[in-house]
Short mmCIF file of N, CA and C in Angstrom, two decimals:
data_model
loop_
_atom_site.label_atom_id
_atom_site.label_comp_id
_atom_site.label_asym_id
_atom_site.label_seq_id
_atom_site.Cartn_x
_atom_site.Cartn_y
_atom_site.Cartn_z
N LEU A 1 0.96 -1.64 -0.11
CA LEU A 1 -0.04 -0.12 0.26
C LEU A 1 1.04 1.16 0.30
N PHE A 2 1.64 1.08 1.14
CA PHE A 2 2.67 2.06 0.94
C PHE A 2 3.37 2.08 -0.32
N TYR A 3 3.69 1.87 -0.99
CA TYR A 3 4.59 1.83 -2.33
C TYR A 3 3.85 2.02 -3.78
N ARG A 4 2.73 1.36 -3.12
CA ARG A 4 1.80 1.79 -4.83
C ARG A 4 0.67 3.43 -4.47
N GLU A 5 0.32 3.47 -3.08
CA GLU A 5 -0.29 4.56 -2.98
C GLU A 5 0.74 6.11 -2.64
N GLY A 6 1.97 5.49 -2.03
CA GLY A 6 1.91 6.55 -0.64
C GLY A 6 2.28 6.95 -0.06
N LEU A 7 3.32 7.15 1.11
CA LEU A 7 3.43 7.03 2.38
C LEU A 7 1.96 7.91 2.63
N HIS A 8 1.92 9.51 2.59
CA HIS A 8 0.46 10.42 2.96
C HIS A 8 -0.32 9.76 3.06
N ALA A 9 -0.52 8.77 1.83
CA ALA A 9 -2.22 8.68 1.08
C ALA A 9 -2.78 7.95 2.04
N ILE A 10 -1.71 6.88 2.66
CA ILE A 10 -2.03 5.75 3.89
C ILE A 10 -2.13 5.85 4.91
N THR A 11 -3.03 5.89 5.61
CA THR A 11 -3.15 6.12 6.92
C THR A 11 -2.91 4.78 8.00
N ALA A 12 -2.90 4.45 9.58
CA ALA A 12 -3.02 3.39 10.21
C ALA A 12 -4.32 2.48 9.87
N GLU A 13 -5.23 3.27 10.39
CA GLU A 13 -7.02 1.89 10.04
C GLU A 13 -6.36 2.13 8.69
N ARG A 14 -6.47 2.20 7.87
CA ARG A 14 -6.34 1.74 6.23
C ARG A 14 -5.05 0.42 6.15
N VAL A 15 -4.08 0.74 6.71
CA VAL A 15 -2.31 -0.65 6.56
C VAL A 15 -3.52 -2.04 8.08
N ALA A 16 -4.60 -1.46 8.42
CA ALA A 16 -4.65 -2.49 9.94
C ALA A 16 -6.75 -3.09 8.55
N ASP A 17 -7.13 -2.52 8.20
CA ASP A 17 -8.12 -2.56 7.24
C ASP A 17 -7.60 -3.85 6.12
N HIS A 18 -6.58 -3.76 6.00
CA HIS A 18 -5.89 -4.25 5.22
C HIS A 18 -5.23 -5.31 5.52
N ALA A 19 -5.03 -5.68 6.19
CA ALA A 19 -4.13 -6.45 7.25
C ALA A 19 -5.43 -8.01 7.81
N GLY A 20 -6.69 -7.15 8.17
CA GLY A 20 -7.90 -7.70 9.04
C GLY A 20 -7.26 -7.59 10.55
N LEU A 21 -6.83 -6.48 10.94
CA LEU A 21 -6.44 -6.44 12.51
C LEU A 21 -7.29 -4.85 12.20
N THR A 22 -7.05 -4.16 13.70
CA THR A 22 -7.73 -3.54 13.92
C THR A 22 -6.10 -2.26 14.12
N LYS A 23 -7.07 -1.39 14.81
CA LYS A 23 -6.09 0.11 14.17
C LYS A 23 -5.61 0.45 15.25
N PRO A 24 -5.98 -0.08 16.91
CA PRO A 24 -5.36 -0.44 18.07
C PRO A 24 -3.74 -1.45 18.04
N THR A 25 -3.70 -2.47 17.16
CA THR A 25 -3.17 -3.40 17.38
C THR A 25 -2.45 -2.70 16.11
N ILE A 26 -2.45 -2.84 15.31
CA ILE A 26 -1.69 -2.06 14.68
C ILE A 26 -0.29 -0.86 14.97
N TYR A 27 -1.14 -0.18 16.12
CA TYR A 27 -0.30 0.42 16.76
C TYR A 27 0.70 -0.54 18.08
N ASN A 28 -0.45 -1.14 18.85
CA ASN A 28 0.12 -2.10 19.65
C ASN A 28 1.48 -2.63 19.32
N LEU A 29 1.56 -3.25 17.84
CA LEU A 29 2.58 -3.62 17.28
C LEU A 29 3.82 -3.02 17.19
N PHE A 30 3.95 -1.58 16.79
CA PHE A 30 4.26 -0.74 16.55
C PHE A 30 4.68 0.70 16.91
N GLY A 31 4.02 0.91 17.63
CA GLY A 31 3.86 2.24 18.48
C GLY A 31 3.76 3.12 17.74
N SER A 32 4.29 3.12 16.58
CA SER A 32 3.42 3.85 15.33
C SER A 32 2.90 4.31 13.46
N LYS A 33 2.90 4.59 13.26
CA LYS A 33 3.14 4.49 11.48
C LYS A 33 3.56 4.97 10.64
N ASP A 34 5.01 5.86 11.65
CA ASP A 34 5.89 5.88 11.20
C ASP A 34 6.97 4.65 10.87
N ALA A 35 6.38 3.65 12.84
CA ALA A 35 7.49 2.49 12.19
C ALA A 35 7.88 2.22 11.83
N LEU A 36 5.85 1.99 11.29
CA LEU A 36 5.54 0.79 10.27
C LEU A 36 6.53 1.34 9.38
N VAL A 37 6.11 1.98 8.68
CA VAL A 37 6.91 2.41 7.42
C VAL A 37 8.29 2.48 7.26
N PHE A 38 8.57 2.50 8.41
CA PHE A 38 10.37 2.17 8.95
C PHE A 38 10.73 0.40 8.67
N GLU A 39 9.64 -0.07 9.40
CA GLU A 39 9.45 -1.74 9.62
C GLU A 39 9.68 -2.03 8.17
N THR A 40 8.38 -1.34 7.45
CA THR A 40 8.58 -1.91 6.04
C THR A 40 9.51 -2.08 4.64
N LEU A 41 10.10 -0.38 5.16
CA LEU A 41 11.55 -0.46 4.43
C LEU A 41 12.36 -0.86 4.65
N GLN A 42 12.63 -1.12 5.72
CA GLN A 42 13.36 -2.66 6.20
C GLN A 42 13.61 -3.09 5.53
N ARG A 43 12.48 -4.29 5.52
CA ARG A 43 12.03 -5.52 5.03
C ARG A 43 11.73 -5.10 3.18
N ARG A 44 11.64 -4.61 2.79
CA ARG A 44 11.91 -4.72 1.46
C ARG A 44 12.81 -4.33 1.22
N GLY A 45 13.91 -3.47 1.93
CA GLY A 45 14.96 -3.47 1.47
C GLY A 45 15.66 -4.76 1.24
N HIS A 46 15.83 -5.70 2.83
CA HIS A 46 16.37 -6.57 2.51
C HIS A 46 15.73 -8.11 1.84
N GLN A 47 14.23 -7.21 1.48
CA GLN A 47 14.21 -8.39 0.08
C GLN A 47 15.05 -8.66 -0.96
N ILE A 48 15.35 -7.33 -1.58
CA ILE A 48 15.40 -6.47 -2.61
C ILE A 48 16.47 -6.92 -2.66
N ARG A 49 17.90 -6.79 -0.94
CA ARG A 49 19.85 -7.76 -0.91
C ARG A 49 19.26 -9.29 -1.40
N GLN A 50 18.86 -9.31 -0.59
CA GLN A 50 18.28 -10.68 -1.29
C GLN A 50 18.43 -11.73 -2.31
N TYR A 51 17.86 -11.34 -3.22
CA TYR A 51 17.03 -10.98 -5.03
C TYR A 51 18.13 -10.78 -5.35
N ILE A 52 19.08 -9.42 -4.95
CA ILE A 52 20.28 -10.11 -5.70
C ILE A 52 21.58 -10.57 -5.78
N GLU A 53 21.38 -10.73 -3.78
CA GLU A 53 22.66 -12.05 -3.84
C GLU A 53 22.25 -12.91 -4.32
N ARG A 54 20.85 -13.58 -4.45
CA ARG A 54 21.22 -15.27 -4.89
C ARG A 54 21.27 -14.79 -6.43
N ARG A 55 20.66 -13.83 -7.17
CA ARG A 55 20.88 -13.83 -8.34
C ARG A 55 22.48 -13.65 -8.65
N ALA A 56 23.18 -12.95 -7.82
CA ALA A 56 24.39 -12.72 -8.65
C ALA A 56 25.44 -14.57 -7.98
N ALA A 57 24.39 -15.00 -6.65
CA ALA A 57 25.10 -16.72 -6.18
C ALA A 57 25.63 -17.13 -7.29
N GLU A 58 25.31 -16.98 -8.80
CA GLU A 58 24.70 -17.96 -9.15
C GLU A 58 25.19 -18.30 -10.92
N HIS A 59 26.54 -17.37 -10.67
CA HIS A 59 28.05 -17.45 -11.38
C HIS A 59 29.56 -17.61 -10.18
N ASP A 60 30.00 -18.32 -11.30
CA ASP A 60 30.73 -17.87 -10.20
C ASP A 60 32.33 -16.68 -10.90
N ASP A 61 31.89 -16.31 -11.99
CA ASP A 61 33.02 -15.12 -12.95
C ASP A 61 32.33 -14.30 -12.28
N PRO A 62 33.24 -13.30 -11.83
CA PRO A 62 32.57 -11.89 -11.25
C PRO A 62 32.09 -11.36 -12.32
N GLU A 63 32.78 -10.96 -13.67
CA GLU A 63 31.93 -10.34 -14.78
C GLU A 63 30.37 -10.29 -14.30
N GLU A 64 29.93 -11.39 -14.39
CA GLU A 64 28.91 -12.13 -14.84
C GLU A 64 27.95 -11.57 -13.24
N LYS A 65 29.51 -12.34 -11.99
CA LYS A 65 28.13 -10.95 -11.11
C LYS A 65 27.50 -10.29 -11.75
N LEU A 66 28.10 -9.13 -11.97
CA LEU A 66 28.02 -8.03 -11.73
C LEU A 66 27.31 -7.51 -12.88
N MET A 67 26.56 -8.45 -13.90
CA MET A 67 26.16 -8.31 -14.85
C MET A 67 24.22 -8.59 -14.73
N SER A 68 25.11 -10.10 -12.83
CA SER A 68 23.66 -10.70 -13.15
C SER A 68 22.70 -9.81 -12.39
N VAL A 69 23.69 -8.91 -11.71
CA VAL A 69 23.16 -7.41 -10.37
C VAL A 69 22.41 -6.60 -11.57
N MET A 70 23.12 -6.75 -13.10
CA MET A 70 21.65 -5.45 -13.29
C MET A 70 21.30 -6.28 -14.10
N LEU A 71 21.25 -6.99 -14.44
CA LEU A 71 19.83 -7.66 -14.91
C LEU A 71 19.15 -7.84 -13.55
N ALA A 72 19.08 -7.99 -12.90
CA ALA A 72 18.53 -7.97 -12.06
C ALA A 72 17.12 -6.97 -11.39
N HIS A 73 18.00 -6.16 -11.53
CA HIS A 73 17.40 -4.66 -11.88
C HIS A 73 16.31 -4.34 -12.98
N ALA A 74 17.39 -4.77 -14.07
CA ALA A 74 16.16 -4.83 -15.01
C ALA A 74 15.24 -5.44 -15.32
N GLU A 75 15.10 -6.81 -14.71
CA GLU A 75 13.60 -7.51 -13.95
C GLU A 75 12.87 -6.24 -13.47
N MET A 76 13.59 -6.25 -11.99
CA MET A 76 12.54 -5.85 -11.79
C MET A 76 12.01 -3.97 -11.88
N LEU A 77 12.91 -4.14 -12.85
CA LEU A 77 12.48 -2.71 -13.76
C LEU A 77 11.13 -3.26 -14.44
N THR A 78 10.85 -3.62 -15.07
CA THR A 78 10.33 -3.80 -16.21
C THR A 78 9.04 -4.79 -15.37
N SER A 79 8.43 -5.49 -13.72
CA SER A 79 7.91 -5.93 -13.36
C SER A 79 6.68 -4.27 -13.51
N GLU A 80 5.62 -6.18 -12.92
CA GLU A 80 4.63 -5.23 -13.16
C GLU A 80 4.69 -4.37 -11.84
N GLY A 81 3.45 -3.39 -11.27
CA GLY A 81 3.93 -2.16 -10.91
C GLY A 81 4.97 -1.44 -10.64
N PHE A 82 6.08 -1.87 -11.18
CA PHE A 82 7.59 -1.18 -10.92
C PHE A 82 7.02 0.50 -10.94
N HIS A 83 6.90 1.70 -10.29
CA HIS A 83 7.56 2.58 -10.12
C HIS A 83 9.18 3.28 -9.72
N GLY A 84 9.70 2.03 -9.18
CA GLY A 84 11.15 3.39 -8.89
C GLY A 84 11.70 2.20 -7.65
N CYS A 85 12.44 2.80 -6.71
CA CYS A 85 13.22 1.90 -5.90
C CYS A 85 11.74 2.64 -4.27
N PRO A 86 11.58 1.55 -3.59
CA PRO A 86 10.73 2.18 -2.78
C PRO A 86 11.68 2.49 -1.66
N LEU A 87 12.33 2.49 -1.51
CA LEU A 87 13.76 3.07 -0.28
C LEU A 87 14.13 4.35 -0.95
N VAL A 88 14.04 4.53 -2.42
CA VAL A 88 14.00 6.49 -2.63
C VAL A 88 13.80 7.31 -2.66
N ILE A 89 12.17 6.06 -3.20
CA ILE A 89 10.55 6.97 -2.70
C ILE A 89 10.78 7.09 -1.96
N ALA A 90 10.39 6.86 -0.52
CA ALA A 90 10.11 6.67 0.67
C ALA A 90 10.39 8.52 1.47
N ALA A 91 11.85 8.50 0.87
CA ALA A 91 12.70 9.30 1.09
C ALA A 91 12.36 10.16 0.64
N VAL A 92 12.29 10.33 -0.79
CA VAL A 92 11.90 11.66 -1.14
C VAL A 92 10.19 12.19 -0.30
N GLN A 93 9.64 11.15 -0.57
CA GLN A 93 8.16 11.44 0.48
C GLN A 93 7.93 12.59 1.62
N SER A 94 8.86 11.26 2.13
CA SER A 94 9.12 12.05 4.09
C SER A 94 10.81 12.84 4.04
N PRO A 95 10.66 14.36 3.15
CA PRO A 95 12.35 14.47 3.34
C PRO A 95 12.80 14.89 4.86
N GLU A 96 11.63 14.91 5.71
CA GLU A 96 12.11 15.29 6.89
C GLU A 96 12.44 14.05 7.95
N SER A 97 12.53 13.04 7.05
CA SER A 97 12.97 11.39 7.91
C SER A 97 13.62 11.24 8.15
N THR A 98 15.12 11.17 8.89
CA THR A 98 16.07 10.77 8.56
C THR A 98 16.82 9.39 8.75
N GLN A 99 14.78 8.64 8.91
CA GLN A 99 15.46 7.23 9.02
C GLN A 99 15.22 7.19 7.88
N ALA A 100 14.38 7.45 6.69
CA ALA A 100 14.22 7.10 5.08
C ALA A 100 15.03 7.42 4.65
N ARG A 101 15.91 8.03 4.49
CA ARG A 101 17.39 9.27 3.82
C ARG A 101 18.56 7.90 4.50
N GLU A 102 18.07 8.17 5.61
CA GLU A 102 19.48 6.82 5.67
C GLU A 102 19.34 5.42 5.82
N LEU A 103 17.96 5.47 5.78
CA LEU A 103 17.88 3.30 5.12
C LEU A 103 17.80 3.50 2.78
N ALA A 104 17.66 4.61 2.85
CA ALA A 104 17.44 4.74 1.69
C ALA A 104 19.78 4.82 1.45
N ASN A 105 20.41 5.37 2.12
CA ASN A 105 21.66 5.28 1.47
C ASN A 105 22.19 4.81 2.20
N ALA A 106 22.25 3.90 2.86
CA ALA A 106 22.89 2.93 3.17
C ALA A 106 22.08 1.40 2.12
N HIS A 107 21.23 1.23 1.63
CA HIS A 107 21.16 -0.24 0.87
C HIS A 107 21.46 0.94 -0.99
N LYS A 108 21.54 2.53 -0.73
CA LYS A 108 22.77 2.64 -2.16
C LYS A 108 24.59 1.92 -1.90
N ALA A 109 24.59 2.63 -0.63
CA ALA A 109 26.26 2.46 -0.18
C ALA A 109 26.26 0.55 -0.83
N TRP A 110 25.10 -0.17 0.13
CA TRP A 110 25.39 -1.80 -0.37
C TRP A 110 26.41 -1.96 -1.88
N LEU A 111 24.45 -0.85 -3.13
CA LEU A 111 24.93 -0.78 -3.63
C LEU A 111 25.84 -1.41 -4.39
N GLN A 112 26.42 -0.80 -4.49
CA GLN A 112 27.32 0.45 -5.09
C GLN A 112 28.64 -0.27 -4.44
N GLY A 113 29.29 -1.17 -3.40
CA GLY A 113 30.03 -1.78 -2.38
C GLY A 113 30.17 -2.94 -2.99
N LEU A 114 28.84 -4.00 -3.41
CA LEU A 114 28.44 -5.51 -4.25
C LEU A 114 29.49 -5.05 -5.40
N LEU A 115 28.75 -3.46 -6.66
CA LEU A 115 29.12 -3.78 -7.50
C LEU A 115 30.91 -3.53 -7.66
N ALA A 116 31.37 -2.90 -6.58
CA ALA A 116 33.12 -2.14 -6.50
C ALA A 116 33.31 -4.17 -6.34
N GLN A 117 33.33 -4.30 -5.72
CA GLN A 117 34.03 -6.12 -4.86
C GLN A 117 34.12 -6.55 -6.67
N PHE A 118 33.05 -6.46 -7.08
CA PHE A 118 32.22 -7.80 -8.53
C PHE A 118 33.72 -7.03 -9.76
N ALA A 119 33.54 -5.70 -9.25
CA ALA A 119 34.45 -4.80 -10.89
C ALA A 119 35.55 -4.57 -10.08
N LYS A 120 36.72 -5.27 -8.83
CA LYS A 120 37.60 -5.26 -8.53
C LYS A 120 38.16 -6.34 -8.43
N ARG A 121 37.11 -7.57 -8.69
CA ARG A 121 38.10 -9.48 -7.97
C ARG A 121 37.63 -8.89 -10.58
N ALA A 122 36.97 -8.79 -10.98
CA ALA A 122 37.16 -8.68 -13.01
C ALA A 122 38.00 -7.64 -13.19
N GLY A 123 38.79 -7.31 -12.83
CA GLY A 123 39.83 -6.62 -13.11
C GLY A 123 39.95 -5.43 -13.65
N MET A 124 39.02 -4.17 -12.69
CA MET A 124 37.93 -3.57 -13.88
C MET A 124 38.38 -2.80 -13.21
N LYS A 125 38.74 -0.76 -13.92
CA LYS A 125 39.91 -0.84 -13.10
C LYS A 125 38.98 1.17 -13.90
N PRO A 126 38.93 1.89 -12.36
CA PRO A 126 38.58 1.66 -11.29
C PRO A 126 37.21 1.37 -10.70
N PRO A 127 36.97 0.08 -9.49
CA PRO A 127 35.83 0.09 -9.56
C PRO A 127 35.31 0.35 -9.00
N ASP A 128 35.34 1.74 -7.71
CA ASP A 128 34.97 2.21 -7.55
C ASP A 128 33.80 3.22 -8.30
N VAL A 129 35.11 3.72 -8.79
CA VAL A 129 34.06 5.53 -10.05
C VAL A 129 33.19 3.82 -11.05
N LEU A 130 33.35 2.82 -11.08
CA LEU A 130 32.50 1.62 -12.74
C LEU A 130 31.41 2.03 -11.14
N ALA A 131 31.63 1.16 -10.69
CA ALA A 131 30.44 1.06 -8.84
C ALA A 131 29.44 2.32 -9.18
N SER A 132 29.85 3.38 -8.59
CA SER A 132 29.35 4.79 -9.23
C SER A 132 28.31 5.05 -10.08
N SER A 133 28.99 5.02 -10.33
CA SER A 133 28.60 5.07 -11.81
C SER A 133 27.16 4.17 -13.04
N LEU A 134 28.05 2.65 -12.17
CA LEU A 134 26.60 1.89 -11.73
C LEU A 134 25.31 2.18 -11.60
N VAL A 135 25.40 2.80 -10.26
CA VAL A 135 24.08 3.01 -9.48
C VAL A 135 23.78 4.36 -10.27
N LEU A 136 24.26 4.89 -10.53
CA LEU A 136 23.51 6.61 -11.26
C LEU A 136 22.83 5.78 -12.72
N ILE A 137 23.21 5.05 -13.11
CA ILE A 137 22.37 4.88 -14.53
C ILE A 137 21.34 4.16 -14.48
N LEU A 138 21.10 2.83 -13.10
CA LEU A 138 20.09 2.33 -11.94
C LEU A 138 19.68 3.10 -11.38
N GLU A 139 20.07 4.49 -10.58
CA GLU A 139 18.69 5.28 -10.71
C GLU A 139 17.90 6.01 -11.43
N GLY A 140 19.16 6.81 -12.17
CA GLY A 140 18.18 7.40 -13.53
C GLY A 140 17.28 5.87 -14.51
N ALA A 141 17.88 5.21 -14.82
CA ALA A 141 16.13 3.81 -15.04
C ALA A 141 15.08 3.71 -14.59
N ALA A 142 15.86 3.72 -13.21
CA ALA A 142 13.91 3.43 -12.09
C ALA A 142 13.24 4.81 -12.44
N ALA A 143 13.95 6.13 -11.93
CA ALA A 143 13.28 7.03 -12.54
C ALA A 143 12.61 7.26 -13.68
N LEU A 144 13.71 7.03 -15.09
CA LEU A 144 12.42 7.65 -16.14
C LEU A 144 11.58 6.35 -15.46
N SER A 145 12.19 4.75 -16.07
CA SER A 145 10.60 4.43 -16.34
C SER A 145 9.12 4.28 -15.31
N ALA A 146 8.83 5.23 -15.45
CA ALA A 146 8.26 6.33 -14.02
C ALA A 146 7.04 6.67 -15.15
N VAL A 147 7.60 7.50 -16.35
CA VAL A 147 7.28 8.20 -17.74
C VAL A 147 7.56 8.04 -18.53
N GLN A 148 8.18 7.10 -18.80
CA GLN A 148 8.99 5.98 -20.28
C GLN A 148 8.29 4.70 -20.59
N PRO A 149 8.23 4.01 -21.49
CA PRO A 149 8.62 3.00 -21.22
C PRO A 149 9.47 1.26 -21.30
N ALA A 150 9.06 1.07 -19.54
CA ALA A 150 10.29 0.38 -18.96
C ALA A 150 11.24 0.03 -20.18
N GLU A 151 10.17 -1.39 -20.38
CA GLU A 151 11.48 -1.87 -21.32
C GLU A 151 12.38 -1.40 -22.59
N LEU A 152 11.84 -0.31 -22.93
CA LEU A 152 12.84 0.92 -23.38
C LEU A 152 13.85 1.14 -22.40
N VAL A 153 13.82 2.14 -21.20
CA VAL A 153 13.91 1.81 -20.81
C VAL A 153 15.51 1.58 -20.36
N ALA A 154 14.46 0.30 -20.07
CA ALA A 154 15.72 -1.28 -19.53
C ALA A 154 16.89 -1.22 -21.00
N LYS A 155 16.47 -2.03 -21.93
CA LYS A 155 16.91 -1.67 -23.49
C LYS A 155 18.04 -0.45 -23.11
N HIS A 156 17.74 0.71 -23.08
CA HIS A 156 18.71 1.30 -23.05
C HIS A 156 19.83 1.77 -22.19
N ALA A 157 19.03 1.14 -20.43
CA ALA A 157 20.18 1.26 -19.55
C ALA A 157 21.54 -0.01 -19.77
N ARG A 158 21.01 -0.88 -20.39
CA ARG A 158 21.85 -2.05 -20.77
C ARG A 158 22.44 -2.07 -21.25
N ALA A 159 22.03 -1.24 -22.59
CA ALA A 159 23.18 -0.53 -23.61
C ALA A 159 24.13 0.19 -23.06
N ALA A 160 23.54 1.57 -21.93
CA ALA A 160 24.74 2.09 -21.14
C ALA A 160 25.50 1.14 -19.83
N VAL A 161 25.18 0.46 -20.29
CA VAL A 161 26.31 0.13 -18.90
C VAL A 161 26.76 -1.30 -19.70
N ARG A 162 26.75 -1.75 -21.13
CA ARG A 162 27.92 -2.41 -21.47
C ARG A 162 28.67 -2.00 -22.21
N ALA A 163 28.62 -0.22 -22.34
CA ALA A 163 29.58 0.75 -23.03
C ALA A 163 30.16 1.17 -21.37
N LEU A 164 29.73 1.36 -20.75
CA LEU A 164 30.68 2.09 -19.33
C LEU A 164 31.64 0.53 -18.90
N ILE A 165 30.93 -0.27 -18.14
CA ILE A 165 32.08 -1.85 -17.98
C ILE A 165 33.35 -1.95 -19.31
N GLY A 166 32.78 -1.83 -20.38
CA GLY A 166 33.90 -1.78 -21.46
C GLY A 166 34.76 -0.30 -21.49
N ALA A 167 34.34 0.44 -21.09
CA ALA A 167 35.34 1.24 -20.70
C ALA A 167 36.41 1.03 -20.22
N HIS A 168 36.17 0.42 -18.80
CA HIS A 168 36.29 0.41 -17.51
C HIS A 168 37.37 -1.23 -17.77
N THR A 169 37.13 -2.10 -18.61
CA THR A 169 38.22 -3.38 -18.56
C THR A 169 39.62 -3.05 -19.97
N PRO A 170 40.25 -3.90 -18.91
CA PRO A 170 41.40 -3.64 -19.64
C PRO A 170 41.94 -4.00 -21.03
#
């Protein structure tokens, strides 16, 4: 609900109704709507990281691991209902929330670190610059997919990723 309709549009009562609970039960479990949102974002971030790690674990070659992370993002980008990174969206929708910004930033730092690790193992130079640039491509693609056909955005992002990786490969 939060992702689909927006953090501020959803009330604790609506969450309770959707979950088959009462509003007091929601508050007893989480203490506040903000705490519920934060828990939801933490869980979603964890799910995304697990998905990416599983995809990368399917390969032994570090360059294939790197590409699998990019392909996993392309799959998310073109999946039904996708309209951007839920962690970044939450940070944008709640600019006063230090927790939302820190959570989104930590997730992106994890992603950048993972990409840098795979790039370094593959002998790509400089791995940190490549990883930072790849994250920019992923974030740009996620944002553009809200206003352009996701398949087209993913196609252009894949081309940009291949060119960038080629430029960093010795």
